[in-house]
Amino acid sequence: MEVKTDVLVIGAGPAGSIAAREASKNGVKTLIIDKKSEIGTPKRCAEGILKSTLDELEIKPDKRWITKEITGIEIVAPNNKKLILDQNNFELPDTGYILERKVFDKHLVMDAIRYGSKVMVKTKANQIERIDDGFLVYANNLGKEIKIFTKIIIAADGPESKIGRKAGLKSNTMLDNMASCIQYEMVNVEMDESEHVKIHIGTICPGGYIWIFPKGDDIANVGLGVLKSHTDKTAKYHLDSFVQTNRYVSNAQCIEMNVGGDPIGGLLDDRYADNIMIIGDAAGFVDPLTGDGIRTAMLSGKYAGIVASKSIKMKDYSKNILKEYYDLTEEKIGKSFNKFNKIKEFLLTLDDQSLNNIIEEILKTDFNRINLTTLFKIIIKSSPKSIFKLGKLF
C-alpha cells in the first residue's frame, strides 16, 4: 500500500498531535502515525499541567481528563521542613490540574482529526529515504509493509528518537543529560492537603527530586528522576527507599509503574533540516530545571505545525524556510532553558544542610517580598560558599 501526504507526523503524543492540529487547521494534508495500538499508553509523565498552558495552546479544559485541581505546592527539605506556597500565603501566578494522560492524549489527537488530520495507529516508521521533493518512509502497519510519501516529516518520536538520526541529524541525547525516571501510581496515599503537589529535594534523590502528585483523595503519582552521574543506584532503588520510609506513602499500594528517560540537557541544536523538523522530547523540549516537558513539547509542535503549513503553501520545504521553526523555539523556549540549565547546575552543588538552611531562611521571610535579589541574598546567607559557585555560573 502507498500513502501520500504533505506532512507526516511521527508520534501521537501531545507534541505530535498539536503539530498535526496546526498543520491541518491551515488546510494542509496531514497524517499522524504512532507505533502503539492505543494512543496515550503507557503514560510517561507525572501528569501535572498549568492552567495557563491550556490557554496558551487553545485547549479547553474537560472534566473527562482532569483528575484533580491543584492550588499549591509544598517543597520538602531534607530535614522535612516544608515550604508551602498556595493562595493562603503566596500570590501564585498560576494554578494547575493533574491530568489523566491516557484520556488527554486521545483528546488532542481527536482535535487534530476534527481539523482534517488522518491517523494510523500500530504503524511504525522503520526506514526513511530522501526523494526529490521530500521523504519516502517505509513503515509497518498492522503487520503489513507500507510506503508513505511526504514532503515534510515532523518527528515527535520521544526521547529515544531515531527518526532525526535516520535523516542525518545529530539528534541523539547524551547519556549524562538523560535522567532515569520511575513513577508509581498509588492508592491509599495519605495526604494532609490533597490539592497540593509535594516536591522532596536533597540527596534522598541524587541529581533530581521526588514528586507526589495527587489524582484523588487517596490516589497519587509518586515518582522521581535521578542522574546517573550522581548515584550508582537505580531509580527504582531510590523510589522504593522513599516509599518504605515516607509516612504519606508507606501504606500505599502501586497499581501502575512507568519508567523512562527524561532528556534534561536543553534543546538540541540540530533539530531541523530540509524537509524535517524534530519536536518534543525528541529534540530536548524538557525543562532542564523541573524535568517538565508537556508545555514546551506542545509549543514546539505548535510552531512546527505552523511553519510546515507555510512551507507547503510556498512549495518550498528547504531548511531556509523551516529555520523559522528553529528561530521561534530558540526565542520562545531556548533562552529560558539556558538560564534554567545554569540554575540546575548550581542546585546540584548544594548539600542537604545548605538546602535545609535555604528553606528555613525563606520560611522566615515574607513570601510576597521575595524577588531574585532577595533569593540570592538568602542563598548566600544560608551557604556562604555559594557565592563562588554562583559567580562561576552567572
Coordinates of C-alpha atoms in Angstrom, one line a residue:
M1 CA 0.0 0.0 0.0
E2 CA 1.2 3.5 -0.8
V3 CA 0.1 6.7 1.0
K4 CA 0.7 10.3 0.0
T5 CA 0.6 13.2 2.4
D6 CA 2.0 16.7 2.6
V7 CA 3.0 16.5 6.3
L8 CA 3.8 13.2 8.2
V9 CA 3.9 13.5 11.9
I10 CA 5.6 10.5 13.5
G11 CA 4.4 10.1 17.1
A12 CA 0.9 10.9 18.5
G13 CA 1.9 12.3 21.9
P14 CA 0.9 15.9 22.8
A15 CA 3.7 17.5 20.7
G16 CA 2.8 15.5 17.6
S17 CA -0.9 16.0 18.0
I18 CA -0.6 19.8 18.3
A19 CA 1.7 19.9 15.3
A20 CA -0.9 17.9 13.3
R21 CA -3.7 20.1 14.5
E22 CA -1.9 23.3 13.5
A23 CA -0.9 22.0 10.0
S24 CA -4.5 20.7 9.4
K25 CA -6.1 23.9 10.7
N26 CA -4.2 25.7 7.9
G27 CA -5.6 23.3 5.2
V28 CA -2.5 21.1 4.8
K29 CA -2.9 17.3 4.2
T30 CA -1.5 15.7 7.4
L31 CA -1.1 12.2 8.5
I32 CA -0.1 11.1 12.1
I33 CA 1.3 7.6 12.7
D34 CA 2.0 6.0 16.0
K35 CA 3.7 2.7 16.7
K36 CA 1.4 2.0 19.7
S37 CA -2.0 0.3 19.3
E38 CA -3.5 2.7 21.9
I39 CA -2.7 6.4 22.0
G40 CA -1.8 7.7 25.4
T41 CA -0.4 4.5 26.8
P42 CA 1.8 3.9 28.6
K43 CA 1.9 7.3 30.3
R44 CA 5.4 8.7 30.8
C45 CA 4.6 11.8 32.8
A46 CA 3.7 13.0 36.3
E47 CA 0.6 14.4 34.6
G48 CA 0.7 17.9 36.0
I49 CA -0.1 20.9 33.8
L50 CA -0.6 24.7 34.5
K51 CA -4.0 26.2 33.6
S52 CA -2.1 28.9 31.6
T53 CA -0.6 26.2 29.4
L54 CA -4.1 25.1 28.3
D55 CA -5.0 28.7 27.5
E56 CA -1.7 29.2 25.6
L57 CA -2.3 26.1 23.4
E58 CA -6.1 26.8 23.0
I59 CA -7.1 23.6 24.8
K60 CA -10.5 23.8 26.5
P61 CA -10.4 22.1 29.9
D62 CA -12.5 18.9 30.0
K63 CA -13.5 17.1 33.2
R64 CA -13.0 13.8 31.3
W65 CA -9.3 14.2 31.6
I66 CA -8.9 16.3 34.7
T67 CA -8.5 14.2 37.8
K68 CA -7.6 17.0 40.3
E69 CA -7.3 20.8 40.6
I70 CA -4.0 21.9 42.2
T71 CA -3.9 25.0 44.3
G72 CA -0.4 24.9 45.8
I73 CA 3.0 23.3 46.0
E74 CA 5.0 22.0 49.0
I75 CA 8.7 21.9 48.8
V76 CA 10.1 19.5 51.4
A77 CA 13.6 20.0 52.6
P78 CA 15.9 17.1 53.6
N79 CA 15.0 17.7 57.3
N80 CA 11.3 17.5 56.3
K81 CA 10.7 21.3 56.9
K82 CA 8.1 22.3 54.3
L83 CA 7.9 25.5 52.2
I84 CA 4.2 25.7 51.4
L85 CA 3.2 28.0 48.5
D86 CA -0.5 28.4 47.9
Q87 CA -3.1 31.2 47.7
N88 CA -3.2 31.5 51.5
N89 CA 0.3 32.7 51.9
F90 CA 1.7 33.5 48.4
E91 CA 0.4 35.2 45.3
L92 CA 0.7 32.3 42.9
P93 CA 1.0 33.4 39.3
D94 CA -0.9 30.2 38.2
T95 CA -2.5 27.0 39.4
G96 CA -3.0 23.8 37.6
Y97 CA -4.5 20.4 37.0
I98 CA -3.5 16.8 37.3
L99 CA -4.4 15.1 34.1
E100 CA -5.4 11.6 33.1
R101 CA -2.9 11.4 30.2
K102 CA -4.4 8.3 28.7
V103 CA -7.6 10.4 28.0
F104 CA -5.9 13.7 27.5
D105 CA -3.6 12.4 24.7
K106 CA -6.6 10.9 22.9
H107 CA -8.4 14.2 23.2
L108 CA -5.6 16.0 21.4
V109 CA -5.5 13.5 18.6
M110 CA -9.3 13.8 18.2
D111 CA -8.9 17.6 17.9
A112 CA -6.4 17.1 15.1
I113 CA -8.7 14.7 13.4
R114 CA -11.6 17.2 13.6
Y115 CA -9.4 19.7 11.7
G116 CA -8.7 17.2 9.0
S117 CA -5.7 15.1 10.1
K118 CA -5.6 11.4 9.3
V119 CA -4.3 8.9 11.9
M120 CA -2.8 5.4 11.7
V121 CA -2.1 3.5 14.9
K122 CA 0.1 0.4 15.2
T123 CA 2.2 1.9 12.5
K124 CA 6.0 2.1 12.9
A125 CA 8.3 4.0 10.7
N126 CA 11.3 1.7 10.0
Q127 CA 13.4 3.4 7.4
I128 CA 13.3 6.8 5.6
E129 CA 14.7 7.7 2.2
R130 CA 15.2 11.1 0.7
I131 CA 13.5 11.6 -2.6
D132 CA 13.3 14.7 -4.9
D133 CA 10.6 16.6 -3.1
G134 CA 10.6 15.0 0.4
F135 CA 10.9 11.6 2.0
L136 CA 9.8 8.1 1.3
V137 CA 9.0 6.4 4.6
Y138 CA 9.0 2.6 4.9
A139 CA 6.6 1.6 7.7
N140 CA 4.8 -1.4 9.1
N141 CA 1.1 -1.0 9.6
L142 CA -0.7 -3.8 11.4
G143 CA 1.9 -6.3 10.2
K144 CA 1.9 -5.1 6.6
E145 CA 4.6 -3.1 4.9
I146 CA 3.5 0.3 3.5
K147 CA 5.2 3.2 1.8
I148 CA 4.4 6.8 2.8
F149 CA 5.4 9.7 0.6
T150 CA 5.6 13.0 2.3
K151 CA 7.0 16.5 1.7
I152 CA 7.8 17.2 5.4
I153 CA 8.4 14.9 8.4
I154 CA 7.7 16.2 11.9
A155 CA 9.5 13.8 14.2
A156 CA 7.7 13.5 17.6
D157 CA 9.0 10.1 18.4
G158 CA 10.1 10.7 22.0
P159 CA 13.3 10.7 24.0
E160 CA 14.6 7.5 22.2
S161 CA 14.1 9.2 18.9
K162 CA 15.6 7.6 15.8
I163 CA 13.9 9.5 13.0
G164 CA 16.2 12.5 13.2
R165 CA 19.3 10.4 13.1
K166 CA 17.9 8.4 10.1
A167 CA 17.6 11.8 8.3
G168 CA 21.2 12.6 9.0
L169 CA 20.7 15.0 12.0
K170 CA 22.8 14.8 15.2
S171 CA 19.7 14.4 17.3
N172 CA 20.8 12.0 20.0
T173 CA 20.7 13.0 23.7
M174 CA 24.0 12.5 25.6
L175 CA 23.6 9.9 28.4
D176 CA 24.8 12.4 31.0
N177 CA 21.8 14.6 30.1
M178 CA 19.2 11.8 30.4
A179 CA 17.5 11.5 33.8
S180 CA 16.4 8.0 34.7
C181 CA 12.8 8.2 35.8
I182 CA 10.3 5.9 37.5
Q183 CA 6.8 6.5 38.8
Y184 CA 4.2 4.5 40.7
E185 CA 0.5 5.3 40.6
M186 CA -0.5 4.5 44.1
V187 CA -3.7 4.1 46.1
N188 CA -4.1 4.5 49.9
V189 CA -1.8 7.6 49.9
E190 CA -2.3 9.7 53.0
M191 CA -2.3 13.4 52.3
D192 CA -2.7 16.4 54.6
E193 CA -3.8 18.5 51.6
S194 CA -5.0 16.7 48.5
E195 CA -4.8 19.8 46.4
H196 CA -1.1 20.4 46.8
V197 CA 1.7 18.7 44.9
K198 CA 4.8 17.7 47.1
I199 CA 8.4 18.0 45.9
H200 CA 11.1 16.4 48.1
I201 CA 14.6 17.7 47.5
G202 CA 18.1 16.6 48.6
T203 CA 20.3 13.5 48.5
I204 CA 17.1 11.4 49.0
C205 CA 17.0 11.7 45.2
P206 CA 20.5 12.3 43.8
G207 CA 20.6 14.8 40.9
G208 CA 16.8 15.2 40.9
Y209 CA 13.7 15.3 43.2
I210 CA 10.8 13.2 44.3
W211 CA 7.2 14.2 43.5
I212 CA 3.8 13.3 44.9
F213 CA 1.1 14.5 42.5
P214 CA -2.4 13.8 43.9
K215 CA -5.0 12.3 41.5
G216 CA -7.8 11.8 44.0
D217 CA -8.4 11.9 47.8
D218 CA -6.1 8.8 48.3
I219 CA -4.6 8.3 44.8
A220 CA -1.3 9.9 43.6
N221 CA 1.5 9.6 41.2
V222 CA 4.7 9.1 43.2
G223 CA 7.9 9.2 41.3
L224 CA 11.4 10.6 40.8
G225 CA 14.2 11.2 38.3
V226 CA 17.9 10.7 39.1
L227 CA 21.1 11.4 37.2
K228 CA 23.4 8.5 36.8
S229 CA 26.4 10.9 37.3
H230 CA 25.1 11.4 40.9
T231 CA 24.3 7.9 42.0
D232 CA 25.4 4.3 41.5
K233 CA 21.9 3.0 42.5
T234 CA 18.9 2.6 40.2
A235 CA 16.0 5.0 40.1
K236 CA 13.8 2.1 41.4
Y237 CA 16.1 1.7 44.4
H238 CA 15.7 5.3 45.4
L239 CA 11.9 5.3 44.9
D240 CA 11.4 2.1 46.8
S241 CA 13.6 3.5 49.7
F242 CA 11.4 6.6 49.8
V243 CA 8.1 4.7 49.7
Q244 CA 9.2 2.4 52.6
T245 CA 10.0 5.4 54.8
N246 CA 7.7 8.2 53.9
R247 CA 4.6 8.4 56.1
Y248 CA 2.4 9.5 53.3
V249 CA 3.0 6.5 51.0
S250 CA 4.4 3.7 53.2
N251 CA 1.0 2.1 53.4
A252 CA 0.0 2.7 49.8
Q253 CA -0.1 0.2 47.0
C254 CA 1.2 0.5 43.5
I255 CA -1.4 -0.1 40.7
E256 CA 0.8 1.1 37.8
M257 CA 4.5 1.5 37.2
N258 CA 6.0 3.7 34.5
V259 CA 9.7 4.1 33.6
G260 CA 11.7 6.0 31.0
G261 CA 14.3 8.6 30.3
D262 CA 13.9 12.3 30.5
P263 CA 16.3 14.5 28.4
I264 CA 17.2 17.5 30.6
G265 CA 20.2 18.9 28.8
G266 CA 18.3 21.6 26.9
L267 CA 17.4 21.9 23.3
L268 CA 19.2 20.1 20.5
D269 CA 20.8 22.5 18.0
D270 CA 20.3 20.0 15.2
R271 CA 16.5 20.0 15.2
Y272 CA 15.7 20.8 11.6
A273 CA 16.9 20.3 8.1
D274 CA 15.5 20.2 4.6
N275 CA 12.0 18.6 4.8
I276 CA 12.2 17.7 8.5
M277 CA 11.6 19.2 12.0
I278 CA 12.1 17.4 15.3
I279 CA 9.9 18.4 18.2
G280 CA 9.0 17.4 21.8
D281 CA 11.2 15.1 23.9
A282 CA 13.0 14.0 20.7
A283 CA 14.5 17.5 20.4
G284 CA 15.1 18.1 24.1
F285 CA 12.0 20.2 24.8
V286 CA 12.1 19.4 28.5
D287 CA 12.7 22.0 31.2
P288 CA 16.2 21.3 32.5
L289 CA 15.3 22.5 35.9
T290 CA 12.0 20.8 36.6
G291 CA 12.0 18.0 34.1
D292 CA 8.6 19.1 32.9
G293 CA 8.1 18.7 29.2
I294 CA 4.5 18.8 28.3
R295 CA 4.1 22.6 27.8
T296 CA 7.3 23.1 25.8
A297 CA 6.7 19.9 23.8
M298 CA 3.2 21.2 22.7
L299 CA 4.6 24.6 22.0
S300 CA 7.3 23.1 19.8
G301 CA 4.5 21.2 18.0
K302 CA 2.5 24.3 17.5
Y303 CA 5.4 26.2 15.9
A304 CA 6.4 23.2 13.8
G305 CA 2.8 22.8 12.5
I306 CA 2.5 26.5 11.6
V307 CA 5.9 26.6 9.8
A308 CA 5.1 23.3 8.0
S309 CA 1.8 24.7 6.7
K310 CA 3.6 27.9 5.4
S311 CA 6.2 25.7 3.8
I312 CA 3.7 23.6 2.0
K313 CA 1.8 26.6 0.7
M314 CA 5.0 28.2 -0.6
K315 CA 6.1 24.8 -2.1
D316 CA 9.5 25.3 -0.5
Y317 CA 10.5 22.7 2.0
S318 CA 14.1 23.7 2.4
K319 CA 15.9 24.3 5.7
N320 CA 15.9 28.0 4.8
I321 CA 12.2 28.1 5.2
L322 CA 12.0 25.6 8.1
K323 CA 14.6 27.7 10.0
E324 CA 11.6 29.8 11.2
Y325 CA 10.7 26.8 13.5
Y326 CA 14.3 26.9 14.9
D327 CA 14.1 30.7 15.4
L328 CA 10.7 30.6 17.1
T329 CA 11.7 27.8 19.5
E330 CA 15.0 29.4 20.3
E331 CA 13.4 32.7 21.1
K332 CA 10.3 31.4 23.0
I333 CA 11.9 28.4 24.8
G334 CA 15.7 28.1 24.2
K335 CA 16.7 31.3 26.0
S336 CA 14.8 30.4 29.2
F337 CA 16.2 26.8 29.1
N338 CA 19.7 28.2 29.0
K339 CA 19.0 30.1 32.3
F340 CA 17.3 27.0 33.8
N341 CA 20.3 24.9 33.0
K342 CA 22.6 27.2 34.9
I343 CA 20.2 27.2 37.9
K344 CA 20.1 23.4 37.8
E345 CA 23.9 23.1 37.7
F346 CA 24.1 25.4 40.8
L347 CA 21.4 23.5 42.7
L348 CA 23.3 20.2 42.1
T349 CA 26.2 21.7 44.0
L350 CA 24.2 22.2 47.2
D351 CA 24.4 19.6 50.0
D352 CA 21.4 18.7 52.3
Q353 CA 22.5 21.2 55.0
S354 CA 22.6 24.1 52.6
L355 CA 19.1 23.2 51.3
N356 CA 17.8 23.0 54.8
N357 CA 19.3 26.4 55.7
I358 CA 17.8 27.9 52.5
I359 CA 14.3 26.6 53.2
E360 CA 14.5 27.8 56.8
E361 CA 15.6 31.3 55.8
I362 CA 12.8 31.5 53.2
L363 CA 10.3 30.5 55.8
K364 CA 11.4 33.4 57.9
T365 CA 10.8 35.8 55.1
D366 CA 7.6 37.5 53.8
F367 CA 7.0 35.3 50.7
N368 CA 5.4 38.1 48.7
R369 CA 8.5 40.3 49.1
I370 CA 10.9 37.6 47.7
N371 CA 12.4 38.5 44.4
L372 CA 15.5 37.3 42.6
T373 CA 17.8 39.6 44.5
T374 CA 16.3 38.6 47.9
L375 CA 16.6 35.0 47.0
F376 CA 20.3 35.3 46.1
K377 CA 20.9 37.0 49.5
I378 CA 19.1 34.1 51.3
I379 CA 21.2 31.6 49.4
I380 CA 24.4 33.3 50.2
K381 CA 23.5 33.8 53.9
S382 CA 22.5 30.1 54.1
S383 CA 25.5 28.8 52.3
P384 CA 28.3 31.4 52.1
K385 CA 30.4 29.2 49.7
S386 CA 27.5 29.5 47.2
I387 CA 28.8 33.0 46.2
F388 CA 31.7 31.4 44.4
K389 CA 29.5 28.8 42.7
L390 CA 27.0 31.4 41.6
G391 CA 29.8 33.6 40.3
K392 CA 31.1 30.8 38.0
L393 CA 27.6 30.1 36.6
F394 CA 26.4 33.6 36.1

